[in-house]
Short mmCIF file of C-alpha atoms in Angstrom, two decimals:
data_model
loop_
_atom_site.label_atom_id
_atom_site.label_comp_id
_atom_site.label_asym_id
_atom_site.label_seq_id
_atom_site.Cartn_x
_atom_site.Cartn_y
_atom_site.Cartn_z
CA UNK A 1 35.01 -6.35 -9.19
CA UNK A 2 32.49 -6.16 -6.37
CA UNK A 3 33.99 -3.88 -3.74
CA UNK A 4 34.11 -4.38 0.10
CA UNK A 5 31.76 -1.59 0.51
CA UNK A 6 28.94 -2.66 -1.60
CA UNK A 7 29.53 -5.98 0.00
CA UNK A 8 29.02 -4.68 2.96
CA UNK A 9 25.64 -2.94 1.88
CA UNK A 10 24.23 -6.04 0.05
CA UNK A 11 24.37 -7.85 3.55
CA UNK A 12 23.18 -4.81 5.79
CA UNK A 13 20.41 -4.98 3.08
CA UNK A 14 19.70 -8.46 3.41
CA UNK A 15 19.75 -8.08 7.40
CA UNK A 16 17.41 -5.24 7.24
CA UNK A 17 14.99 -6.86 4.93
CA UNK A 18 14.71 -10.50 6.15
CA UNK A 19 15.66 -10.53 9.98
CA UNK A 20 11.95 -10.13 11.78
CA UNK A 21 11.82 -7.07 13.90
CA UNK A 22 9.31 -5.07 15.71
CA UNK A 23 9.07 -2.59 12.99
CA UNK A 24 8.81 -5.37 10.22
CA UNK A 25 6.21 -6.50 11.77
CA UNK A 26 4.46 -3.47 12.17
CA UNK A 27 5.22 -2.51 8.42
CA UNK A 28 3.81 -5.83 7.55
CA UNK A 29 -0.29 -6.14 9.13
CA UNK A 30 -0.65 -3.26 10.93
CA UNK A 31 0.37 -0.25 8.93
CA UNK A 32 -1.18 -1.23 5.80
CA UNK A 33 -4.59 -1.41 7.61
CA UNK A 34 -4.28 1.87 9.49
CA UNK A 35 -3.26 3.83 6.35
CA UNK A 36 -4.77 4.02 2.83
CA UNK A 37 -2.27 2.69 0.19
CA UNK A 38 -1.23 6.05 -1.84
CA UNK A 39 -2.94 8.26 0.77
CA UNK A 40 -1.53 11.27 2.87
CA UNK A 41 -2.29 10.74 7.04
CA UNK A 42 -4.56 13.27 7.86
CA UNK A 43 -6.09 14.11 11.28
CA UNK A 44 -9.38 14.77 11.45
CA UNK A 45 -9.15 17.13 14.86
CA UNK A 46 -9.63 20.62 14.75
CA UNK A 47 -7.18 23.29 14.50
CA UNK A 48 -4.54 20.76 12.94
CA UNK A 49 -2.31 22.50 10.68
CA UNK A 50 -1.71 20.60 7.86
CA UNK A 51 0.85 22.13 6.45
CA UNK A 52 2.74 20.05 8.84
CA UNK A 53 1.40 16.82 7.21
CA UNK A 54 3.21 15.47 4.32
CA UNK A 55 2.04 13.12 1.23
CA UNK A 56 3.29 9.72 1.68
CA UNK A 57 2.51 8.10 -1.89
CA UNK A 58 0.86 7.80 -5.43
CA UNK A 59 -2.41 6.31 -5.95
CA UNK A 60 -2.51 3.52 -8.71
CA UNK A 61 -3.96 5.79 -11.03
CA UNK A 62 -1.54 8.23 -11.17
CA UNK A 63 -1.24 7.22 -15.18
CA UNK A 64 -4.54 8.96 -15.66
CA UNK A 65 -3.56 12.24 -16.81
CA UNK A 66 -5.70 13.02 -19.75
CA UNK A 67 -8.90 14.30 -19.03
CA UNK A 68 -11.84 15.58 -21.07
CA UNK A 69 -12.54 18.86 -20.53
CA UNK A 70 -16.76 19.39 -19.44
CA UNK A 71 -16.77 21.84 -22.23
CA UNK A 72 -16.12 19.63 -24.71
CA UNK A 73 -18.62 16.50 -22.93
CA UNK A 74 -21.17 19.41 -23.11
CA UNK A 75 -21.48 18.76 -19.59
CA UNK A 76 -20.66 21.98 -17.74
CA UNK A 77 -19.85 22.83 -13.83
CA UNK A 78 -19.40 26.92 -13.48
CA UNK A 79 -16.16 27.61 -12.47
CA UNK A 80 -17.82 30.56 -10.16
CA UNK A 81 -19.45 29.78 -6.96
CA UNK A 82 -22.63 30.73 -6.86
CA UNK A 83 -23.23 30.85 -2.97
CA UNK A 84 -21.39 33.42 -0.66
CA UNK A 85 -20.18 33.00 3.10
CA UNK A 86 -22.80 34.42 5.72
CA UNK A 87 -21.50 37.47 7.70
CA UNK A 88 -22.35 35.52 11.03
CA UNK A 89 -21.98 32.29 11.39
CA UNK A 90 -24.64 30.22 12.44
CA UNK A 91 -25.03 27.36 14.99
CA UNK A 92 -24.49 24.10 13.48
CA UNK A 93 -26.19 20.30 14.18
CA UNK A 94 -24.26 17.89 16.29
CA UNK A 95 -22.05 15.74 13.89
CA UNK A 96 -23.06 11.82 14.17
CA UNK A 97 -20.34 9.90 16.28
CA UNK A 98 -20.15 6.94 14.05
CA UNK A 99 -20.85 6.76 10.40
CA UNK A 100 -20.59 3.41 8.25
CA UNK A 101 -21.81 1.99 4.94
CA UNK A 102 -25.97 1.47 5.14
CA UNK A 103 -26.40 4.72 7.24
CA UNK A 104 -27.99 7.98 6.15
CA UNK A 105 -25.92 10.62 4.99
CA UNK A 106 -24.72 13.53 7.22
CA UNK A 107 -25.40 15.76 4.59
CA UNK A 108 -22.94 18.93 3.79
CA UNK A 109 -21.88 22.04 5.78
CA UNK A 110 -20.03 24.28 3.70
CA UNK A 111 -18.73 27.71 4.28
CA UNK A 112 -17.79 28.43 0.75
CA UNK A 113 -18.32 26.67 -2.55
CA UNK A 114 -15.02 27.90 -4.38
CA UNK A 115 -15.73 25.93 -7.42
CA UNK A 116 -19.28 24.51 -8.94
CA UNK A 117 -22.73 25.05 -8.69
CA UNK A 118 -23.59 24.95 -4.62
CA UNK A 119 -25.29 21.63 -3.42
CA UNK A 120 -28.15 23.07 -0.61
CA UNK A 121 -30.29 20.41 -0.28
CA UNK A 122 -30.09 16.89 1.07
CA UNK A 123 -27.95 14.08 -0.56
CA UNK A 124 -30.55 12.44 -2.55
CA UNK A 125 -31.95 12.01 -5.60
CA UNK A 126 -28.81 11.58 -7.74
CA UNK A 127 -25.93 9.53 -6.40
CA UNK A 128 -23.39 11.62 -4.86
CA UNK A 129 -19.79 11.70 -4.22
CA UNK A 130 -18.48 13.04 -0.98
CA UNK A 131 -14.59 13.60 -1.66
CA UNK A 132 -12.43 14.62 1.58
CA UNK A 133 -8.75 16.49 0.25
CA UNK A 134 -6.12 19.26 0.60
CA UNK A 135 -3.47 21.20 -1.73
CA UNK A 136 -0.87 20.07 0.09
CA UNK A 137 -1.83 16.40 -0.70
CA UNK A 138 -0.05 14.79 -3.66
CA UNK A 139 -1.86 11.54 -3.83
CA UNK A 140 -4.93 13.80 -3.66
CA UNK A 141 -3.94 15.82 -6.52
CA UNK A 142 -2.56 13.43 -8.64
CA UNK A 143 -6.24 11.88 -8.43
CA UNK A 144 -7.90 14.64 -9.92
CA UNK A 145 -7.95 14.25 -13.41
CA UNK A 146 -9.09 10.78 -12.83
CA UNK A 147 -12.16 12.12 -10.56
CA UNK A 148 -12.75 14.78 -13.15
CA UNK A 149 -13.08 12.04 -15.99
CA UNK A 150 -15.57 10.54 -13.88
CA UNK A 151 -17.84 13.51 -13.19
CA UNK A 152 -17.15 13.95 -17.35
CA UNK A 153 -18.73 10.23 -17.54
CA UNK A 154 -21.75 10.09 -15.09
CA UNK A 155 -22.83 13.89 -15.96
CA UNK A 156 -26.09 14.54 -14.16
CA UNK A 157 -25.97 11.30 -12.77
CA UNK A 158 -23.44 11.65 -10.25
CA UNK A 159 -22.37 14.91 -8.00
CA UNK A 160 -18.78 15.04 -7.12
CA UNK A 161 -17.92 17.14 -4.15
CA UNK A 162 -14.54 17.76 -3.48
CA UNK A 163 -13.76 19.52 0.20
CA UNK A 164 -11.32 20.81 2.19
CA UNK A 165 -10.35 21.88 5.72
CA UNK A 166 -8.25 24.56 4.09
CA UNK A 167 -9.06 28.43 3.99
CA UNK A 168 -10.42 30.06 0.27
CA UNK A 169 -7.40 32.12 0.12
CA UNK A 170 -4.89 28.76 -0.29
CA UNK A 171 -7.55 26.87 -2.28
CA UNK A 172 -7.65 29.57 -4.85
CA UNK A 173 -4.25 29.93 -5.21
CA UNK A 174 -3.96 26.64 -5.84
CA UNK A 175 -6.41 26.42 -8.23
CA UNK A 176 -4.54 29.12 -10.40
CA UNK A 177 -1.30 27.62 -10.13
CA UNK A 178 0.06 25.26 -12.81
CA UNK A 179 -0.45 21.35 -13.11
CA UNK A 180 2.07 18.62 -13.89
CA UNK A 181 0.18 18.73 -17.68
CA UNK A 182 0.70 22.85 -18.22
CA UNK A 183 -3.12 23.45 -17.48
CA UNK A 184 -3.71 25.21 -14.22
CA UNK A 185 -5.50 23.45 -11.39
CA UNK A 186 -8.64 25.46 -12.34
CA UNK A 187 -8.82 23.79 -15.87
CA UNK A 188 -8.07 20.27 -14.89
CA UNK A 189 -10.24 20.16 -11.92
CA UNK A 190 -13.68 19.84 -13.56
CA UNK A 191 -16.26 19.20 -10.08
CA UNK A 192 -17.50 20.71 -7.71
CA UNK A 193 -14.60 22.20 -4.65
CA UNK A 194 -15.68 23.56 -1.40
CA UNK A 195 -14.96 24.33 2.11
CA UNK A 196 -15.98 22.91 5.11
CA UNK A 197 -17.56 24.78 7.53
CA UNK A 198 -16.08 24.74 11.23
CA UNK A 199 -14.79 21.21 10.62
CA UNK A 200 -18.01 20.13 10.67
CA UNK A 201 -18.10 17.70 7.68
CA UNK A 202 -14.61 16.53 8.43
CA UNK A 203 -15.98 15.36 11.69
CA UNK A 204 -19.30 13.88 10.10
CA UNK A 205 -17.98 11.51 7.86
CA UNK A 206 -14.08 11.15 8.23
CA UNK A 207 -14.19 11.14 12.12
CA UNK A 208 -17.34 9.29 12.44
CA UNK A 209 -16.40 6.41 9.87
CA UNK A 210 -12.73 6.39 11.54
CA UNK A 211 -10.98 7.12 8.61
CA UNK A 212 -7.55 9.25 9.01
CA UNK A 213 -6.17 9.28 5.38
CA UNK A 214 -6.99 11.38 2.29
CA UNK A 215 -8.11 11.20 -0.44
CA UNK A 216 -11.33 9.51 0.88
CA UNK A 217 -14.39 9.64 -1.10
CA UNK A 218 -18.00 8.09 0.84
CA UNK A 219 -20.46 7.31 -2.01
CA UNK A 220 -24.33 8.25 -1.23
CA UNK A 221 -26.77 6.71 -3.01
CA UNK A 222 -30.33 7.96 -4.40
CA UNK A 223 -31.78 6.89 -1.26
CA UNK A 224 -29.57 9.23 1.02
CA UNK A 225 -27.76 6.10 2.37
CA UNK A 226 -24.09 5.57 2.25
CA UNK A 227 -23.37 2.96 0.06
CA UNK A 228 -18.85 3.25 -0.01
CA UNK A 229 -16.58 4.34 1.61
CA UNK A 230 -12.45 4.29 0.30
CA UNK A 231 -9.78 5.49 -1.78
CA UNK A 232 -11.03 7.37 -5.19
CA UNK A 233 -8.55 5.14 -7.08
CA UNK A 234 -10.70 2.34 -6.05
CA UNK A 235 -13.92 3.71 -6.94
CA UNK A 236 -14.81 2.94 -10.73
CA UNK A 237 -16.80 -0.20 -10.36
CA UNK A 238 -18.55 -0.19 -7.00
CA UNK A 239 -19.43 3.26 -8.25
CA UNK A 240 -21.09 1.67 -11.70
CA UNK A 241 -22.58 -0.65 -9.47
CA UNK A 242 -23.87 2.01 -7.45
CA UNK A 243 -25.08 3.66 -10.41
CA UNK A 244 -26.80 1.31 -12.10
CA UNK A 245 -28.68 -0.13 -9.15
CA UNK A 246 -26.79 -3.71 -8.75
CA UNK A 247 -24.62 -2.29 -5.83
CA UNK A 248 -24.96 -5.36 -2.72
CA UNK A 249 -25.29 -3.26 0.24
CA UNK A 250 -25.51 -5.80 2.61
CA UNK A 251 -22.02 -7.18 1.22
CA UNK A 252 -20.18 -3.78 1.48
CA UNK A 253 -21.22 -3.28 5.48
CA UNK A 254 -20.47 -6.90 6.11
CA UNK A 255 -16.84 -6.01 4.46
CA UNK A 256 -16.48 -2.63 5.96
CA UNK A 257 -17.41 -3.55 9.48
CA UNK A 258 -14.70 -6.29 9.16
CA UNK A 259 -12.07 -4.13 7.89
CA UNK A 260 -12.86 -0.95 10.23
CA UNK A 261 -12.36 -4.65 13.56
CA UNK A 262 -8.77 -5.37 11.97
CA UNK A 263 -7.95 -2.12 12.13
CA UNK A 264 -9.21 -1.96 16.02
CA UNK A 265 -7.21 -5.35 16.77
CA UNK A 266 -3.96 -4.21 14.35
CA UNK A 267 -3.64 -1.30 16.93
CA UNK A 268 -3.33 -3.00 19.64
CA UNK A 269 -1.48 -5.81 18.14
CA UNK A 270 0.90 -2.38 17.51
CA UNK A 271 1.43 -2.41 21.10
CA UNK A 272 1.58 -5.83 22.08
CA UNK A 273 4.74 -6.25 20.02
CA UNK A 274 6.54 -2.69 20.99
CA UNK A 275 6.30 -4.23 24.36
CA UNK A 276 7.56 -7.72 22.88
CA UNK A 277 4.46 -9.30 24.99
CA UNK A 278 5.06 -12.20 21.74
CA UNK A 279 2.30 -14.34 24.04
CA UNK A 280 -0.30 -11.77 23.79
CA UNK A 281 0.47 -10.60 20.05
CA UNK A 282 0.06 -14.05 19.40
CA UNK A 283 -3.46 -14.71 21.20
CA UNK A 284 -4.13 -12.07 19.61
CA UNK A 285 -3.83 -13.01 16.22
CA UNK A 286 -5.28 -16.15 16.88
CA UNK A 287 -8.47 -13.35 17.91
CA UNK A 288 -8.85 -11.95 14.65
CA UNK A 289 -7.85 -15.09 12.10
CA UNK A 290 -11.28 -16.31 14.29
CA UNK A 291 -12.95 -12.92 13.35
CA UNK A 292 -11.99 -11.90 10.48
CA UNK A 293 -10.33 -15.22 8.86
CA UNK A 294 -6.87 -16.03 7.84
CA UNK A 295 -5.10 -14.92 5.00
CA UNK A 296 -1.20 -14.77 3.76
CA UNK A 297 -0.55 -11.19 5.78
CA UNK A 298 -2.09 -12.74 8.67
CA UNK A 299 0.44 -16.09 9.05
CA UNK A 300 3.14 -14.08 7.76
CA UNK A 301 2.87 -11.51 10.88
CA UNK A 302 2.45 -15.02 13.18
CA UNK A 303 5.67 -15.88 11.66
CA UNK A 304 7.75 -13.07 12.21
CA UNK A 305 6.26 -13.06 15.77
CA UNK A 306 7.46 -16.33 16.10
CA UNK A 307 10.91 -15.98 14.70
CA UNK A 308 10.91 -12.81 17.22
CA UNK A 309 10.15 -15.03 20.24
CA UNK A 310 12.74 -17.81 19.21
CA UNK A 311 9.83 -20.72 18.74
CA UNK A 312 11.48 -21.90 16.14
CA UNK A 313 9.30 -25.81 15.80
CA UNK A 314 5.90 -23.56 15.61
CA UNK A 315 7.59 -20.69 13.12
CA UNK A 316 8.85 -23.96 10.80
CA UNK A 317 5.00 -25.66 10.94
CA UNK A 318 3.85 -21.70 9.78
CA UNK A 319 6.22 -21.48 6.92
CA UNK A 320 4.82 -25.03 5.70
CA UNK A 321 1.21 -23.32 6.13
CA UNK A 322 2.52 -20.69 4.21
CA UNK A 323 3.55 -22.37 1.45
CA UNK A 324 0.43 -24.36 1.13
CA UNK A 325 -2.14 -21.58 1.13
CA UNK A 326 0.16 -19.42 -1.22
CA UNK A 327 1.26 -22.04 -3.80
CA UNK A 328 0.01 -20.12 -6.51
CA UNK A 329 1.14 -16.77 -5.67
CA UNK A 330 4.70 -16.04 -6.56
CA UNK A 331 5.58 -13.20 -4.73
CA UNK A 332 4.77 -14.83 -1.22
CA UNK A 333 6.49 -17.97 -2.18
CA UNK A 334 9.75 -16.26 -3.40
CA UNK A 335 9.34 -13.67 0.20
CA UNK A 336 9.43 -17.01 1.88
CA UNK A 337 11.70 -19.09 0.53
CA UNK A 338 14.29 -15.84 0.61
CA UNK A 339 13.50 -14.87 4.28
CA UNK A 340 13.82 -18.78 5.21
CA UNK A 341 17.13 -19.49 3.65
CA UNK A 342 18.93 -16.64 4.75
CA UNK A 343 18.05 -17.24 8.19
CA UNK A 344 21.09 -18.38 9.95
CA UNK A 345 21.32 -22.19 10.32
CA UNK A 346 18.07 -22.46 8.72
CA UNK A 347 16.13 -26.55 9.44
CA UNK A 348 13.69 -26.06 6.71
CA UNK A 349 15.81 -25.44 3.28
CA UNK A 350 13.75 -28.49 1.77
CA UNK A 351 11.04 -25.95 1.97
CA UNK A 352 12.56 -22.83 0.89
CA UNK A 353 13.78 -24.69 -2.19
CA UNK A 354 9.96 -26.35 -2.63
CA UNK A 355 8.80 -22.34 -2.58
CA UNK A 356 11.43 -21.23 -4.48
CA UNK A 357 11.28 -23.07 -7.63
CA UNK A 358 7.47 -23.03 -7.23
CA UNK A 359 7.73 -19.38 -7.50
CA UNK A 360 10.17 -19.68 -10.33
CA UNK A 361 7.66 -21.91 -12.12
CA UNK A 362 5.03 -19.32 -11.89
CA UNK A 363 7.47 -16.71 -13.42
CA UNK A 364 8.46 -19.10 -16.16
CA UNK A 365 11.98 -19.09 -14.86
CA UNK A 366 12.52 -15.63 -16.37
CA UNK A 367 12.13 -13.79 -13.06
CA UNK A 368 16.05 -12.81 -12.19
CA UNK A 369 14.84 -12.35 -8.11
CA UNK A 370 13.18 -15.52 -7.78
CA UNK A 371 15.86 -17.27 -9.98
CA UNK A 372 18.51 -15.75 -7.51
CA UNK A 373 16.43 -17.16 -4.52
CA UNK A 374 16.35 -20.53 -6.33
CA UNK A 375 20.06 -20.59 -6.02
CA UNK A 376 20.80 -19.15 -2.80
CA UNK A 377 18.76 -21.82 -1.34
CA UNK A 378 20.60 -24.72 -3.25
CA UNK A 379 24.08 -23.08 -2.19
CA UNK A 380 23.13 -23.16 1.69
CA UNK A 381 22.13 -26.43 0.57
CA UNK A 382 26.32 -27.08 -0.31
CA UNK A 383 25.00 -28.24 -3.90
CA UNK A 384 27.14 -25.86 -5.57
CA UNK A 385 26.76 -26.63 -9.09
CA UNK A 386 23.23 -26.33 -9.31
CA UNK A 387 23.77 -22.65 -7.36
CA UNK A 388 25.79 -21.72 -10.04
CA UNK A 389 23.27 -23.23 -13.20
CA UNK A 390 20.58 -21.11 -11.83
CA UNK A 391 22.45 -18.19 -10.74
CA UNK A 392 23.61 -18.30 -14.77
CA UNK A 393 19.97 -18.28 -15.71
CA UNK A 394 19.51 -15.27 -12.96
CA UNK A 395 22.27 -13.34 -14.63
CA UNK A 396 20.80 -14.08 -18.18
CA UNK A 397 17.60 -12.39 -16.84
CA UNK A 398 19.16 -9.96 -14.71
CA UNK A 399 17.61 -6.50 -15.28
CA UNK A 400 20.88 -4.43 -13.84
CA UNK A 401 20.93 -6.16 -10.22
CA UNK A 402 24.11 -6.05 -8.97
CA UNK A 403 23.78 -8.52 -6.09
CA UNK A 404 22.61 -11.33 -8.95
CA UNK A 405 26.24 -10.83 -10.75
CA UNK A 406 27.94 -11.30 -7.80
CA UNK A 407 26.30 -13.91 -6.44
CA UNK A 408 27.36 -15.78 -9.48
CA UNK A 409 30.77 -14.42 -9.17
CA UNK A 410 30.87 -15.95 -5.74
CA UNK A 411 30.11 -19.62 -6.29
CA UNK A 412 32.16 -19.35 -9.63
CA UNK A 413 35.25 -18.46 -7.29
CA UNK A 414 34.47 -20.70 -4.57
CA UNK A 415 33.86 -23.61 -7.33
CA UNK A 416 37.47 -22.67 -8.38
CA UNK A 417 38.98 -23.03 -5.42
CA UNK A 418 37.33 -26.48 -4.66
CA UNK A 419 38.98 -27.68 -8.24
CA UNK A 420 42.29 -29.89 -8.01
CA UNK A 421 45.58 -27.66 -8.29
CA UNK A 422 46.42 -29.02 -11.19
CA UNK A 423 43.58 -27.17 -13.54
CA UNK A 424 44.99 -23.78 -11.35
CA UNK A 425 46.56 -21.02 -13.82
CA UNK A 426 50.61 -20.69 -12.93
CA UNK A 427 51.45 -18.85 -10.18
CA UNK A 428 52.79 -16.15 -12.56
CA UNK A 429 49.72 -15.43 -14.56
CA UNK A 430 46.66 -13.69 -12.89
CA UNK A 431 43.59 -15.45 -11.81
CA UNK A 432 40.41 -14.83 -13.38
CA UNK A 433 38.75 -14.94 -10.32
CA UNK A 434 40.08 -12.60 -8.13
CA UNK A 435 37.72 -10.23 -8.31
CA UNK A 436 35.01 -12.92 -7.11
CA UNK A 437 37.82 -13.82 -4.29
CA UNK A 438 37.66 -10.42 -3.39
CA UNK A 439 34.00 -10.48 -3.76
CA UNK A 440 33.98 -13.88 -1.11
CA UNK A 441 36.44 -12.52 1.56
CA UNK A 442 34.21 -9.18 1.87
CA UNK A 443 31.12 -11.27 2.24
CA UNK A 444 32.54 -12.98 4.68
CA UNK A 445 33.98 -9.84 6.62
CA UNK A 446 30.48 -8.24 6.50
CA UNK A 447 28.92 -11.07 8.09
CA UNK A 448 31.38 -11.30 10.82
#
């Protein structure tokens, strides 16, 4: 029997996920491009304490757990630094303001190499990995094992430099505390570790490439140049390429210049919306599908800003676009086709149901969402019986979804209560479908 309460939740979950707001639409362009996917926000200004900063996510690695040790590749990195902090600091270069893919490398400034052989003269030579992190950092951490099968891989080949902001004294503690495998930090991690010096290489590559989430790794190539710049879990095959000299340069700037302008227009489309200026958020978009092109993310935020400023003829020709350029992509169809026929009084369930069972198509009618979106959309269209044949099929595939079961309870109960009188059970003798009466009545109260 579904109770009134989890009624209640289903449709404050419902609200929450398909009713446009500000925040959706934040959630939806703008946050994704400001902040690396399984990263932790990190500040590149000096003094920050980032103990104060939190990890936000896993990397799509975090499977890779086994690692070789160097020992047993043959391929060693001293554990011991070699190099020792200078009683008196010494005056340091002016960081470069801007850094991107195709210019020369800062080079390093490090106060203390706590692990590895130190790295004293320029980037070149080898290719080289510049690898910005902290202890406090679980994305970072869980992507160790996966850098040190890398430096395991590439040997002399490739330099991995992993450094921190952090003082020796937390870095080596670290290091001799324990690791999700049993090892301690100090056997997994199998590169070099160091720490900056002053903040200057902080500033040199993550302030000057505008880059505020860690891990971050900048690639330099045998030339000096910088050749990538993103998230170690994305590195494996631009770093091959990199490696074996059929890396396209050109490309990656061309790609990094545009990403580094959406993030520049997704800020200020930020504020635009908090301000609900809909007029200028949507000029604005129209701004960067002409720079940068459109894509899926990009109509779907021009939706939700439409459905935010009540234009309801321009959000319907959208969805249609939608549907069009995503035809092949399930998840986008489904998103649609749910967020479109739970809209109240909705004028394009023709469409939602052309998405929908697209999206089912794709999944081979075995997906229990999609399958439950298929006949949500024929119930708001009052065809009842096919609501409840593919709501069946959505149970049958149902992977412990509550919602799905009593969905089907629902339309079973209000498909009983449409039959004649006659086929009713006597009044003395329980109905079997009073729990999905129940289930109907506190739908209905939670959407009052």
């Amino acid at each position: 029997m579904v109770s009134l309460l989890s009624s209640r939740r289903r449709a404050a979950r419902q609200a929450a996920i398909h009713q446009p707001t500000i925040r959706s639409v934040f959630s939806l362009l703008v946050l994704p491009s400001l902040l690396w996917v399984g990263g932790c926000n990190s500040s590149v200004e000096s003094g920050l304490d980032t103990r104060d900063i939190e990890a936000t996510s896993t990397p799509n690695n975090s499977s890779v757990t086994d690692t070789p040790s160097m020992a047993d590749s043959g391929k060693s990195i001293p554990s011991t630094p070699l190099s020792a902090p200078s009683q008196e600091p010494v005056a340091l270069a002016e960081p470069p303001e801007k850094l991107s893919i195709g210019d020369a490398s800062p080079g390093l400034q490090i106060a203390k190499w706590v692990k590895g052989s130190p790295i004293n003269e320029p980037l070149q030579g080898k290719v080289h990995v510049v690898e910005f992190w902290a202890t406090w950092c679980g994305p970072c951490r869980v992507g160790m094992p996966h850098i040190s099968t890398l430096q395991s891989e590439y040997g002399d080949e490739v330099a991995f430099i992993g450094v921190t902001r952090e003082d020796e004294a937390k870095v080596v503690s670290f290091l001799e505390s324990e690791s999700p495998d049993g090892r301690t930090w100090e056997e997994v991690i199998q590169y070099r570790l160091a720490i900056d010096d002053r903040d200057w290489t902080n500033t040199a590559y993550m302030r000057a490439a505008s880059q505020n989430g860690i891990p971050c790794a900048f690639v330099v190539g045998r030339d000096g140049v910088v050749e990538w710049i993103g998230h170690p879990a994305s590195i494996d095959q631009p770093l091959k390429q990199i490696v074996d000299g059929k890396w396209d340069r050109e490309a990656a700037m061309v790609a990094f210049q545009k990403e580094q302008r959406l993030k520049e227009i997704s800020t200020k489309l930020a504020a635009l919306t908090r301000a609900k200026d809909w007029s200028g958020a949507l000029e604005l978009l129209e701004q960067m599908e002409s720079e940068v092109g459109t894509s899926p993310r990009l109509m779907q935020t021009k939706l939700s800003i439409l459905e935010l400023a009540g234009r309801s003829d321009e959000a319907s020709a959208v969805r249609a676009q939608i549907v069009e350029t995503a035809w092949d992509d399930a998840k986008t169809l489904n998103q649609i086709a749910w967020s479109t026929v739970t809209r109240p009084d909705s004028p394009d369930l023709e469409l939602a149901l052309k998405a929908a069972e697209r999206a089912s198509e794709l999944q081979e009618n075995k997906d229990a969402t999609v399958l439950d979106t298929v006949a949500r959309v024929y119930y708001e269209m009052g065809k009842l019986d096919e609501a409840i044949k593919w709501q069946r099929l959505a149970v049958e595939n149902n992977q412990g979804v509550g919602e799905i079961n009593a969905a089907l309870e629902k339309y079973l109960a209000e498909k009983g209560a449409s039959e004649p009188a006659a086929s009713e059970p006597a009044a003395s003798e329980p109905a079997a479908s009073e729990p999905a009466a129940d289930a109907v009545e506190a739908e209905k109260e939670a959407a009052e």
